[in-house]
Coordinates of C-alpha atoms and ligand atoms in Angstrom, one line a residue:
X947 CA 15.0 -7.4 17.3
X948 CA 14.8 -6.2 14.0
X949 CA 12.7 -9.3 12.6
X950 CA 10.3 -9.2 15.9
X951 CA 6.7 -9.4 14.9
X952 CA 4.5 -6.3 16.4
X953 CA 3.2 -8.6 19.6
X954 CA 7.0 -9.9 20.3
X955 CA 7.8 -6.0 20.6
X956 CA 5.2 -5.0 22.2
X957 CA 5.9 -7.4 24.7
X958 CA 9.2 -6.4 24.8
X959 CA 8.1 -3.0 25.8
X960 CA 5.3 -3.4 28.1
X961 CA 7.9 -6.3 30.2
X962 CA 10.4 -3.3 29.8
X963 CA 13.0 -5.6 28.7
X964 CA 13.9 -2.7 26.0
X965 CA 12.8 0.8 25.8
X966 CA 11.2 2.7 23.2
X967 CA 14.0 4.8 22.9
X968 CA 16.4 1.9 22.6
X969 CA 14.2 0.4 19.5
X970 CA 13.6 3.5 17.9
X971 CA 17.1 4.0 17.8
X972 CA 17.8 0.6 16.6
X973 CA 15.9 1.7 13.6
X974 CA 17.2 5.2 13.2
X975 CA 20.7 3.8 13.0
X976 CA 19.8 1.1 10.3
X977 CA 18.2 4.2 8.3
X978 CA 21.4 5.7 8.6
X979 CA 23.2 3.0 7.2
X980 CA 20.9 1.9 4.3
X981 CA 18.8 4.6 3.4
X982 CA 21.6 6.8 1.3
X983 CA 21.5 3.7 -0.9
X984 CA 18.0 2.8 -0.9
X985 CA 16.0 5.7 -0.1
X986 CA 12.8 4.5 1.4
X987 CA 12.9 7.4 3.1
X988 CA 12.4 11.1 2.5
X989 CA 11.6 12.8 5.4
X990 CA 13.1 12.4 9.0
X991 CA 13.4 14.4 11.5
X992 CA 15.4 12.2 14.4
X993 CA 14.8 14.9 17.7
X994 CA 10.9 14.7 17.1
X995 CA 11.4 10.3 16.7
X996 CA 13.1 10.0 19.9
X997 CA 10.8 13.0 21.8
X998 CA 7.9 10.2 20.9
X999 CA 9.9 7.4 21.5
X1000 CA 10.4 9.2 25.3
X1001 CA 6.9 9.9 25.7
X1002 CA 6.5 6.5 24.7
X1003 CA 8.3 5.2 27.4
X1004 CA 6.6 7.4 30.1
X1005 CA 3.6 6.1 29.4
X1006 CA 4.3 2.5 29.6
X1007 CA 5.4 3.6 32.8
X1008 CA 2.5 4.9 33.4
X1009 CA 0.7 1.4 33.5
X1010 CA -1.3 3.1 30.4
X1011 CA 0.3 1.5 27.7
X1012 CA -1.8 -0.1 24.4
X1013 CA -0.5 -3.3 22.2
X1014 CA 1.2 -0.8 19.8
X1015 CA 2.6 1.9 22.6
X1016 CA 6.1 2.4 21.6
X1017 CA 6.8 0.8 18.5
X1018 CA 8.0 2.9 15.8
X1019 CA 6.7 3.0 12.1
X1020 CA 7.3 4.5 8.7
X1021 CA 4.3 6.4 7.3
X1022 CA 4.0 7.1 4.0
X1023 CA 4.3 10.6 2.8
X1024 CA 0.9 11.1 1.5
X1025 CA -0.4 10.7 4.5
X1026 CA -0.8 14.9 6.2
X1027 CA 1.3 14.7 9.8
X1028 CA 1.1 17.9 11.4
X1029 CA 4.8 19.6 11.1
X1030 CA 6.2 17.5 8.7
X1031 CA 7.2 17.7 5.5
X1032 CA 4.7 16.3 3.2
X1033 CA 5.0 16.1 0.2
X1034 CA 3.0 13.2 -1.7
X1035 CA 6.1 12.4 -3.9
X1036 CA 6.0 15.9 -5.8
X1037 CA 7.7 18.9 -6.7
X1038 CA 4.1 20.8 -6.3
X1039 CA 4.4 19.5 -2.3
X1040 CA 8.2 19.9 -1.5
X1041 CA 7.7 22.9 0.6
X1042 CA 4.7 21.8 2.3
X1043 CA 4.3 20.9 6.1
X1044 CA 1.3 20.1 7.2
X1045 CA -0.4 22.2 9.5
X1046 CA -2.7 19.4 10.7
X1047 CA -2.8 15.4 11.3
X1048 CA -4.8 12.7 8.9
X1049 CA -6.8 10.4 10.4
X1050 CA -4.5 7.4 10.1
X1051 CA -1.7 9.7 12.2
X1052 CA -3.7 10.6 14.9
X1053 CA -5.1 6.8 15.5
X1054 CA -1.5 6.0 15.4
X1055 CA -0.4 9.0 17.8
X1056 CA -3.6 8.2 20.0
X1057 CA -2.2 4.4 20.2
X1058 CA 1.6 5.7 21.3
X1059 CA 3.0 4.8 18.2
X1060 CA 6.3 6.3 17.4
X1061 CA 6.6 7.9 13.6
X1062 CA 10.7 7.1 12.2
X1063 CA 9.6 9.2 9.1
X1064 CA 8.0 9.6 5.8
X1065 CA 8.7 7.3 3.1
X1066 CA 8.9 8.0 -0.5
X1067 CA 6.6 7.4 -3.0
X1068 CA 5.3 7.8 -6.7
X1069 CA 3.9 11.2 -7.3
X1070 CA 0.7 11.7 -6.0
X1071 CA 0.7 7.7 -5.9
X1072 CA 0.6 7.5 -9.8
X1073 CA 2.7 4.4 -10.6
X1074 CA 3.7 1.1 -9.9
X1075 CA 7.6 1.8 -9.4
X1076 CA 8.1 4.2 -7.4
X1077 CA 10.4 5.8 -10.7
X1078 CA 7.7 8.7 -11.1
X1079 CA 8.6 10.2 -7.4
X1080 CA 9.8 14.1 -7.4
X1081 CA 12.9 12.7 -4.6
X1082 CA 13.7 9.9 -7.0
X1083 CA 13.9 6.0 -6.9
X1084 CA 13.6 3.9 -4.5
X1085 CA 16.0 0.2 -4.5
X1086 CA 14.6 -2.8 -3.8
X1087 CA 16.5 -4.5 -0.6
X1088 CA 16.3 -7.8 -2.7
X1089 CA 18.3 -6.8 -5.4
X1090 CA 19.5 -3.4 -5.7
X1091 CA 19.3 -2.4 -9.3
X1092 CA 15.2 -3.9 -9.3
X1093 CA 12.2 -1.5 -8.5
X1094 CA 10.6 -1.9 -4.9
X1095 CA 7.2 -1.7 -7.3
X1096 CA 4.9 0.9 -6.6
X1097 CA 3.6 3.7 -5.7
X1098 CA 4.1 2.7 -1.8
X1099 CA 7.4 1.7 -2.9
X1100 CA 9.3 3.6 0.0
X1101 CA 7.4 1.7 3.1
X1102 CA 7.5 -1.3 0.7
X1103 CA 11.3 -1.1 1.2
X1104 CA 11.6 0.2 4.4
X1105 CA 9.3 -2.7 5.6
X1106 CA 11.5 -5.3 3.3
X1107 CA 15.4 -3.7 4.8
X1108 CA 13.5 -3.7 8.3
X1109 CA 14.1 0.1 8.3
X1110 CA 11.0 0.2 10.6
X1111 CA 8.2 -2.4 12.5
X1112 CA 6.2 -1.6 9.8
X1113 CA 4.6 0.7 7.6
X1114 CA 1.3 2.2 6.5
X1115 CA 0.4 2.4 2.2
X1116 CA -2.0 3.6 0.3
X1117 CA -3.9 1.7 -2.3
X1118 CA -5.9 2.8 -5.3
X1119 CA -5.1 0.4 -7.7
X1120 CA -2.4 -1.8 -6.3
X1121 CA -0.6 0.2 -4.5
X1122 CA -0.3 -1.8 -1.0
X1123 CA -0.3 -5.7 -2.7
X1124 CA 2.2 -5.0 -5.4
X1125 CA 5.0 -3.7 -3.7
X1126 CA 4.3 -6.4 -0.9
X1127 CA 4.5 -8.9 -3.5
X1128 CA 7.8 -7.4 -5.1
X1129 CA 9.8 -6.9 -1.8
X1130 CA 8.2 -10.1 0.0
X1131 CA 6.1 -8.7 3.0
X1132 CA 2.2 -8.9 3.9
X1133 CA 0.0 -5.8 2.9
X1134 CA -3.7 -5.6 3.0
X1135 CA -6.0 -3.4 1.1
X1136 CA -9.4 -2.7 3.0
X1137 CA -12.6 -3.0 2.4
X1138 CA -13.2 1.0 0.7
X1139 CA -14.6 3.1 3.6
X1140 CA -13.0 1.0 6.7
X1141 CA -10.0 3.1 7.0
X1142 CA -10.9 7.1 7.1
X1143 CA -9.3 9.3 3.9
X1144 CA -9.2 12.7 6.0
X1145 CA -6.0 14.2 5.2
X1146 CA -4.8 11.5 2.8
X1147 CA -4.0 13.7 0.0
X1148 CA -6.6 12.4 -3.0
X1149 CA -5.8 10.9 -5.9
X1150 CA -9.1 8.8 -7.2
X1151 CA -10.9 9.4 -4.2
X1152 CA -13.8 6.4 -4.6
X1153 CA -10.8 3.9 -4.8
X1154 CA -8.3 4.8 -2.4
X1155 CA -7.8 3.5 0.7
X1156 CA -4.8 3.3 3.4
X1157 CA -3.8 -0.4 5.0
X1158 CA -0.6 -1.8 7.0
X1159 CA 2.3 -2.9 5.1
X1160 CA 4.1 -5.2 7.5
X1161 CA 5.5 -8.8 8.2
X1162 CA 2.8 -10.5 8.4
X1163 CA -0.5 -11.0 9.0
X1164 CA -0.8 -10.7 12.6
X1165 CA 0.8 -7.9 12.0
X1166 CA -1.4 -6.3 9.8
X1167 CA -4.3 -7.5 12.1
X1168 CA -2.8 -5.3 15.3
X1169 CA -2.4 -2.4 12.7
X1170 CA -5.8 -2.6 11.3
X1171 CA -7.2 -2.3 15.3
X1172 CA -5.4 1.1 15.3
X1173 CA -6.4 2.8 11.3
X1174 CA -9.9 1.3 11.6
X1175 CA -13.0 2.9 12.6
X1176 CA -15.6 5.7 11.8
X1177 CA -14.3 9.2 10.6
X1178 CA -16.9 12.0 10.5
X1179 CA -14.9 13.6 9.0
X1180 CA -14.8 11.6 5.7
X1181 CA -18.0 11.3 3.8
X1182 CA -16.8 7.8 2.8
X1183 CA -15.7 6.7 6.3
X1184 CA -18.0 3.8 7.3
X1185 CA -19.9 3.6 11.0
X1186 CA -19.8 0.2 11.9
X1187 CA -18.7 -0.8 14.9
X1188 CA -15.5 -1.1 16.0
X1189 CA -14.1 -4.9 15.3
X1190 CA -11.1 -6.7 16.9
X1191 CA -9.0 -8.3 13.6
X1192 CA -6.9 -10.6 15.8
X1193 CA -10.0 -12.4 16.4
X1194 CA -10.1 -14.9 14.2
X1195 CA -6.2 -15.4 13.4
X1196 CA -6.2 -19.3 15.2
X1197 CA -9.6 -20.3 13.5
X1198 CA -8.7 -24.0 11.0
X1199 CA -9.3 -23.6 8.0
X1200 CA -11.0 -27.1 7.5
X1201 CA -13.5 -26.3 4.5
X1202 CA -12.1 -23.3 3.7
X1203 CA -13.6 -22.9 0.1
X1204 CA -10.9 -21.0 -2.3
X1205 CA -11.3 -20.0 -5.5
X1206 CA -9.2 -19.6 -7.9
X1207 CA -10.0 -17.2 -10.8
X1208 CA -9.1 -18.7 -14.5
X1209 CA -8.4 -15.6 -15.7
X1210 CA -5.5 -15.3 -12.9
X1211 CA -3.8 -17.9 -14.1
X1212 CA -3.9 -17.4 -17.8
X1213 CA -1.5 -15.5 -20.5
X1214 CA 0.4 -12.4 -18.8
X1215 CA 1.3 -14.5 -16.2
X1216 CA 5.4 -15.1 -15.3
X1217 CA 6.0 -19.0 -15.6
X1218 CA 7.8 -19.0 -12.4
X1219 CA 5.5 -16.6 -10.6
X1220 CA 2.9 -19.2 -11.4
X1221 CA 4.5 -22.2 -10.1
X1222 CA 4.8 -20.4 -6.6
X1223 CA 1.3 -19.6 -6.1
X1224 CA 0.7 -23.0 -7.2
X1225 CA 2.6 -24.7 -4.4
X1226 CA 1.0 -21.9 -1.9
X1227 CA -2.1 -23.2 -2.9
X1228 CA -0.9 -26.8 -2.7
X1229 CA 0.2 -25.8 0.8
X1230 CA -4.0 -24.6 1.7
X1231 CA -5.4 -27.8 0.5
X1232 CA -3.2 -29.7 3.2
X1233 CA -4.7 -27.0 5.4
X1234 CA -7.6 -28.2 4.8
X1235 CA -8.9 -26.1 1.9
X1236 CA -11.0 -26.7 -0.7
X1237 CA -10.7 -25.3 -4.3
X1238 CA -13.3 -24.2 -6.9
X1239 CA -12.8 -23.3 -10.2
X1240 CA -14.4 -19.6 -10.7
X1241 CA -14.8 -16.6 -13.2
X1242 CA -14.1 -13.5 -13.1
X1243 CA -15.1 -12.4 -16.7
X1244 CA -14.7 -8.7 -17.1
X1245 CA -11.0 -9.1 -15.7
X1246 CA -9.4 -7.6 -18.9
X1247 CA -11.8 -4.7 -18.7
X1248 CA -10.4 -3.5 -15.5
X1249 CA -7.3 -1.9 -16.7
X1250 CA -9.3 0.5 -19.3
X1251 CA -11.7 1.6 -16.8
X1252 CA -9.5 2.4 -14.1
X1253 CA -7.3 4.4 -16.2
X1254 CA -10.8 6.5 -17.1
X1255 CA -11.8 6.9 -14.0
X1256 CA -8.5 7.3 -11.5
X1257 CA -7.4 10.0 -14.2
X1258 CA -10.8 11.7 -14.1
X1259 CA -10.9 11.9 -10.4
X1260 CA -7.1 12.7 -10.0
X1261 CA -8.0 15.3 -12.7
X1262 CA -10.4 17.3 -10.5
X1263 CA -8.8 16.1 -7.0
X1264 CA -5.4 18.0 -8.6
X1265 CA -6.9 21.0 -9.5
X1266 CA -6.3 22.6 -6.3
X1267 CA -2.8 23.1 -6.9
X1268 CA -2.9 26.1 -8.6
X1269 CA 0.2 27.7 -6.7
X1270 CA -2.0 30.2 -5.1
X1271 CA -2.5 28.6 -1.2
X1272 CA 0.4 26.3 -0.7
X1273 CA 2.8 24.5 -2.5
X1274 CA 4.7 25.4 -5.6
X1275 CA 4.6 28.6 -7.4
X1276 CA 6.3 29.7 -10.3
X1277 CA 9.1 32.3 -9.5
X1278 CA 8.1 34.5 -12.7
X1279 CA 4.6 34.8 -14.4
X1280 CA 3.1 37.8 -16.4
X1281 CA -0.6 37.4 -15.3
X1282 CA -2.8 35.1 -13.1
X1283 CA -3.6 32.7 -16.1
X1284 CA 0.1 32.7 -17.0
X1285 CA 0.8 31.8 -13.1
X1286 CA -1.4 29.0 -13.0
X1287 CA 0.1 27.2 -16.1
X1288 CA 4.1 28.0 -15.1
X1289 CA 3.5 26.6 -11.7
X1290 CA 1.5 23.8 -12.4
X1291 CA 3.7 22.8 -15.7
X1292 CA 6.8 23.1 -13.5
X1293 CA 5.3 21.6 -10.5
X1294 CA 4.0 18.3 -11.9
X1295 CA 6.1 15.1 -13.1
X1296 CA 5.4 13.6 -16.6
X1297 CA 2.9 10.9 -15.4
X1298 CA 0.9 13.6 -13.1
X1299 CA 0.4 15.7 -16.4
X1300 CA -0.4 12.3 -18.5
X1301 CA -3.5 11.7 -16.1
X1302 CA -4.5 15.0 -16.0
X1303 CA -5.0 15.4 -19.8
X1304 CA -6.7 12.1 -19.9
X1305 CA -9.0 12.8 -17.1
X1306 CA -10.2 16.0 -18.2
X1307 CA -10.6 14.4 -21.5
X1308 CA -12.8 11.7 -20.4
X1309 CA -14.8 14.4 -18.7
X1310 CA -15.3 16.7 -21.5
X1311 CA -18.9 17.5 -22.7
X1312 CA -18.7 15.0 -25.7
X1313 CA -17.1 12.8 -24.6
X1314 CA -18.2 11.9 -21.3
X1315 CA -20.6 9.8 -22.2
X1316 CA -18.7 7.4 -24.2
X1317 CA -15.6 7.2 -21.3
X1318 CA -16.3 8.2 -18.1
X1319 CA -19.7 6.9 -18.1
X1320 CA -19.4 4.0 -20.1
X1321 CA -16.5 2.7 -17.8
X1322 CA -18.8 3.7 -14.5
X1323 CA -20.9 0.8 -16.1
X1324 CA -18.5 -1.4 -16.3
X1325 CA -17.4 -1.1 -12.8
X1326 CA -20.6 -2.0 -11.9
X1327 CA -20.3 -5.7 -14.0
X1328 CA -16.9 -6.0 -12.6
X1329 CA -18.2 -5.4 -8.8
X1330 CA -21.3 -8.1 -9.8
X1331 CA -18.8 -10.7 -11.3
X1332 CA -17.5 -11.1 -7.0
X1333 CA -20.9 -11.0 -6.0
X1334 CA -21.3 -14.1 -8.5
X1335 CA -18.0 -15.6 -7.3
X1336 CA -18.4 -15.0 -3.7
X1337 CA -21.1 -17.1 -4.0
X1338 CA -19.1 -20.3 -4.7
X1339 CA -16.5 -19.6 -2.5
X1340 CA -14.9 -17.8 0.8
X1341 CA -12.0 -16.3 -0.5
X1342 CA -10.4 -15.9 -3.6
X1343 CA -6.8 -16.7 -4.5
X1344 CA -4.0 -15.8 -7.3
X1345 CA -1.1 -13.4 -7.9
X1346 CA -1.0 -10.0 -6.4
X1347 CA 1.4 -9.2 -9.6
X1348 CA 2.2 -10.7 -12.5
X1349 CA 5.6 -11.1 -12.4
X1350 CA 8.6 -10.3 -9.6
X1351 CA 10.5 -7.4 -9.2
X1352 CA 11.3 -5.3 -13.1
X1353 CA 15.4 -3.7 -13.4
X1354 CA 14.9 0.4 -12.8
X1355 CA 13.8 1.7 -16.3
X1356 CA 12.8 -1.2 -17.7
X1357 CA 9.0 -0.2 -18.0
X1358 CA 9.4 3.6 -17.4
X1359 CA 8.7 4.3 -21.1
X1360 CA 6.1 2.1 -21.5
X1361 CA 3.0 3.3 -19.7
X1362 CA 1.1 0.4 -20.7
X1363 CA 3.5 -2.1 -19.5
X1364 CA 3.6 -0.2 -16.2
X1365 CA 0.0 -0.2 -16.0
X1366 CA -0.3 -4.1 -16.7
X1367 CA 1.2 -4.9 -13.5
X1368 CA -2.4 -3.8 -11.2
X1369 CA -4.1 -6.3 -13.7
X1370 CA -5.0 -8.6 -10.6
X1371 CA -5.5 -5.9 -7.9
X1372 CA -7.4 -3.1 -9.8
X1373 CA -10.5 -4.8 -10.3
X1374 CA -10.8 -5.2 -6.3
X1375 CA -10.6 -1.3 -5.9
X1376 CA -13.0 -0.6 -8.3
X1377 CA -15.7 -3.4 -6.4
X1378 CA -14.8 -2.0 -3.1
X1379 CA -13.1 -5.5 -1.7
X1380 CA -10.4 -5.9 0.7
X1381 CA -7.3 -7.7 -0.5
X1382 CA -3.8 -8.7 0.6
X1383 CA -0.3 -10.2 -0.8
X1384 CA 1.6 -12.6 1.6
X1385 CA 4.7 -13.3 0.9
X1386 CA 4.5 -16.8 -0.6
X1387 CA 8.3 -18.2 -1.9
X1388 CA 10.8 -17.1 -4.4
X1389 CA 10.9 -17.2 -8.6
X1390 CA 14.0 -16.8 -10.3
X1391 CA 14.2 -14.0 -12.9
X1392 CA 15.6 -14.5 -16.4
X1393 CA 18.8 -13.7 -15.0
X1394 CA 18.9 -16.4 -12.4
X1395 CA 18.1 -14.3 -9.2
X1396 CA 15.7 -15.1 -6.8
X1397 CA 13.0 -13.0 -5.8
X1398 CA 9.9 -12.7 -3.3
X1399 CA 6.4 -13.9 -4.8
X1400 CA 2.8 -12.9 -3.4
X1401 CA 0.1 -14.8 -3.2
X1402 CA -2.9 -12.6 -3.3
X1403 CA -5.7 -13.7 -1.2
X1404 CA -9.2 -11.1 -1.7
X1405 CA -12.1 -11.4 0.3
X1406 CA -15.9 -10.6 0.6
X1407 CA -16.6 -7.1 2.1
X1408 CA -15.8 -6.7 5.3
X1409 CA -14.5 -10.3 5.7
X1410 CA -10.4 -8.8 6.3
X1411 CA -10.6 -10.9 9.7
X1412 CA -11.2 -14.1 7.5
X1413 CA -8.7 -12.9 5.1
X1414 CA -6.2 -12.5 8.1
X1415 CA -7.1 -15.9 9.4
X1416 CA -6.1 -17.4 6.2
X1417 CA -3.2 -15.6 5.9
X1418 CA -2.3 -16.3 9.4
X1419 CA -2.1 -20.2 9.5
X1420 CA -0.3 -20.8 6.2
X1421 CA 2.3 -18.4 7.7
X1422 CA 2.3 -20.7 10.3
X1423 CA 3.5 -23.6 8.2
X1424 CA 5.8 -21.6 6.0
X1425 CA 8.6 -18.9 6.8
X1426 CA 8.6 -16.9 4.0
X1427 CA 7.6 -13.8 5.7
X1428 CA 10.5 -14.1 8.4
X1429 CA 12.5 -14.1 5.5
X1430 CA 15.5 -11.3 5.8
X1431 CA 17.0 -9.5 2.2
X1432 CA 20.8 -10.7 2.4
X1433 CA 22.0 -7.2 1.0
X1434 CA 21.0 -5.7 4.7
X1435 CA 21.3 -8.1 7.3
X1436 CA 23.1 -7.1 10.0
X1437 CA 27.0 -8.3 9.8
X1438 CA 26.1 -10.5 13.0
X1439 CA 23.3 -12.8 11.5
X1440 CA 26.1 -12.9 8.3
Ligands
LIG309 N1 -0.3 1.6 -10.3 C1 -1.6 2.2 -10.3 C2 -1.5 3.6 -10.8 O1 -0.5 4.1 -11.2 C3 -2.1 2.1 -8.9 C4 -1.5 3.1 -8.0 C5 -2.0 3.1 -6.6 O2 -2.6 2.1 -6.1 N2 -1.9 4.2 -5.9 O3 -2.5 4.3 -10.8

């Protein structure tokens, strides 16, 4: 039951050959079991599970049931759900419970989903680890001593461990694809403005967006049909009309054209990371695929100008926490001023404090001009050099991350390595396109493990129905996906 795709337990439900309560259980005893090790997640609260779980049940009863009635999922803890803890991965958040619901909750409440929990994450979704998060760690269910990647890293793992159906993420930079590609499961990144913000705490607030983090990509498609849709109440939150993303999961892919990006494939790039997502794209040309050589020039640029402009937009998104209206405050302060510095310099991890001071620096009268504009300009050539691809070709393939899952501490004093592995899934946030990681094989590390592989698959805006189509079939031919991490299978498929 555990590996059951989304539709296999929804029909499982709706037949009433289990119960809601039965599944959700399932999953709450697995938590038990794994999560003291791996600590996906960092918030549950079992009597408020199961009272879902029930009216789950009742409704399917009911003869009032949807596809996703029932079936429980982790949500990530940056994401406001009215009563519980949330917390965003920080020290400033540890006492906060949310007085009301984000968007992405209540289309999941509204569709009679279940929530198992909140799931760790970096702090304020700043890294690509999961090593910067206030409640620690989090272990990847391939190999315990590895990083989960980051900052979605406690879905990433809950989805990987199958602590839960599946998961919801957040992605500014990377957030969603390289986790997905370091604990081999399918994530997709929307197109910006498909998937309302309102009461997703804010990091950069023009690049991130929320998507499903799940098995695969029918999975993600059912998902999508609940998060999608307009907001009001998110400036950003697109009106368009309300699409179906199963729709186009069967479609061949005779003539697909793909492209393949030379600067994907080039120096940075792990030998055996490389040889995967060739044979994945080995595996599209028998579906019928056709590949074209493309260029996406600026590539290299997108590093430096996300790190200008995520830190200047974290750096005014942040300054709310001041300790005066919720979250932490400093126990002992002279004056207001000296209030405001304690809480905030006790409040915030080292990386928090890093963007801040970079993001008001960029800002600055003096320098604005020569960082924060200057890189606003550059997103704009990186956004054109898609317009210029999509122009050759339907979708565009490569890595989601440049290498497979890093040992715990390995990058954590090296920003710059850390920030090296978004160099294939920033650029897409800064244009504004939807992107994914499917799980694609295995590479062996230097020290002779084997570990999941992504293949990252980005597409025109709006075209995540496409992308889903394409994901869809090869996972038709291959079984990476259904793949299981040995370390928590359960003793009887041992
Ligand atoms: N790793 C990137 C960062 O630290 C992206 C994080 C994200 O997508 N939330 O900013």
């Amino acid at each position: 039951m555990i590996n059951s795709s989304l539709k296999q337990l929804g029909d499982l439900l709706q037949t009433k050959k289990i119960s809601s309560v039965e599944l959700t259980q399932t999953f709450l005893n697995r938590i038990q079991q794994y999560n003291p090790s791996i600590n996906a997640y960092i918030a549950l609260d079992e009597a408020r599970t199961i009272a879902q779980a029930k009216a789950a049940d009742e409704r399917i009863a009911s003869g009032n049931a949807m596809p996703l009635t029932g079936v429980p999922f982790a949500q990530k803890d940056i994401f406001c759900a009215k009563g519980w803890q949330t917390t965003c991965g920080s020290k400033m958040l540890a006492n906060f419970i949310a007085p009301y619901d984000a968007h992405v909750i209540t289309q999941f409440d509204t569709a009679g989903a279940v929530n198992l929990g909140k799931t760790n994450m970096d702090e304020f979704a700043m890294g690509s680890s999961n090593e910067t998060s206030y409640f620690g760690g989090v272990k990847n269910p391939w190999s315990f001593d590895r990083v989960p990647g980051g900052s979605s890293g406690g879905s990433a793992a809950a989805v990987a461990a199958r602590l839960c159906a599946a998961a919801t993420g957040t992605d500014t930079g990377g957030s969603i694809r390289q986790p997905a590609s370091l604990c081999g499961f399918t994530g997709l990144k929307p197109t910006y403005g498909v998937v309302s913000r309102f009461g997703m705490i804010a990091f950069a607030s023009s690049l991130d967006q929320a998507g499903p983090m799940a098995k695969s990509a029918e999975d993600c498609a059912l998902m999508m049909n609940v998060m999608a849709g307009f907001d009001e109440r998110d400036s950003t939150s697109l009106n368009r009309e309300k699409e179906d993303y199963t729709r186009d999961l069967n479609k061949p892919l005779q003539g697909l054209k793909v492209g393949l990006p030379k600067e994907y494939f080039s120096e940075g790039l792990d030998t055996n990371v490389g040889k995967v997502i060739e044979a994945a794209i080995a595996e599209y040309k028998k579906l019928g695929a056709e590949i074209v050589d493309i260029s996406l020039p600026n590539t290299g640029l997108s590093i430096p100008v996300y790190y200008v402009l995520a830190p200047a937009e974290a750096s005014s998104n942040l300054s709310r926490y001041d300790g005066v209206r919720y979250g932490h405050r400093a126990a002992e302060y002279t004056d207001l001023m000296d209030m405001y510095n304690k809480s905030r310099a006790e409040g915030f991890g080292a990386e928090v404090k890093r963007r801040i001071l970079i993001g008001t620096y960029v800002l600055s009268a003096g320098y604005y001009d020569a960082y924060y504009l200057k890189a606003q300009q550059i997103r704009r050539l990186i956004a054109q050099d898609f317009v210029e691809a999509f122009k050759q070709c339907d979708v565009i393939m490569g890595p989601a991350a440049p290498s497979t899952a890093f040992k715990a501490g390995e990058k954590v004093d090296d920003p710059v390595a850390m920030y090296l592995q978004d160099i294939y899934t920033i650029s897409t946030n800064l244009a504004g396109l939807p992107g994914m990681s499917v799980p694609a094989g295995f590479a062996q590390s230097d020290d002779g493990v084997s570990l999941p592989v992504g293949l990252q698959i980005i597409g025109n805006y709006f075209d995540e129905a496409r992308m889903l189509n394409v994901a869809h079939k090869y996972q038709q031919v291959t079984d990476w996906h259904e793949r299981m991490p040995e370390l928590v299978l359960p003793k009887e498929a041992k």
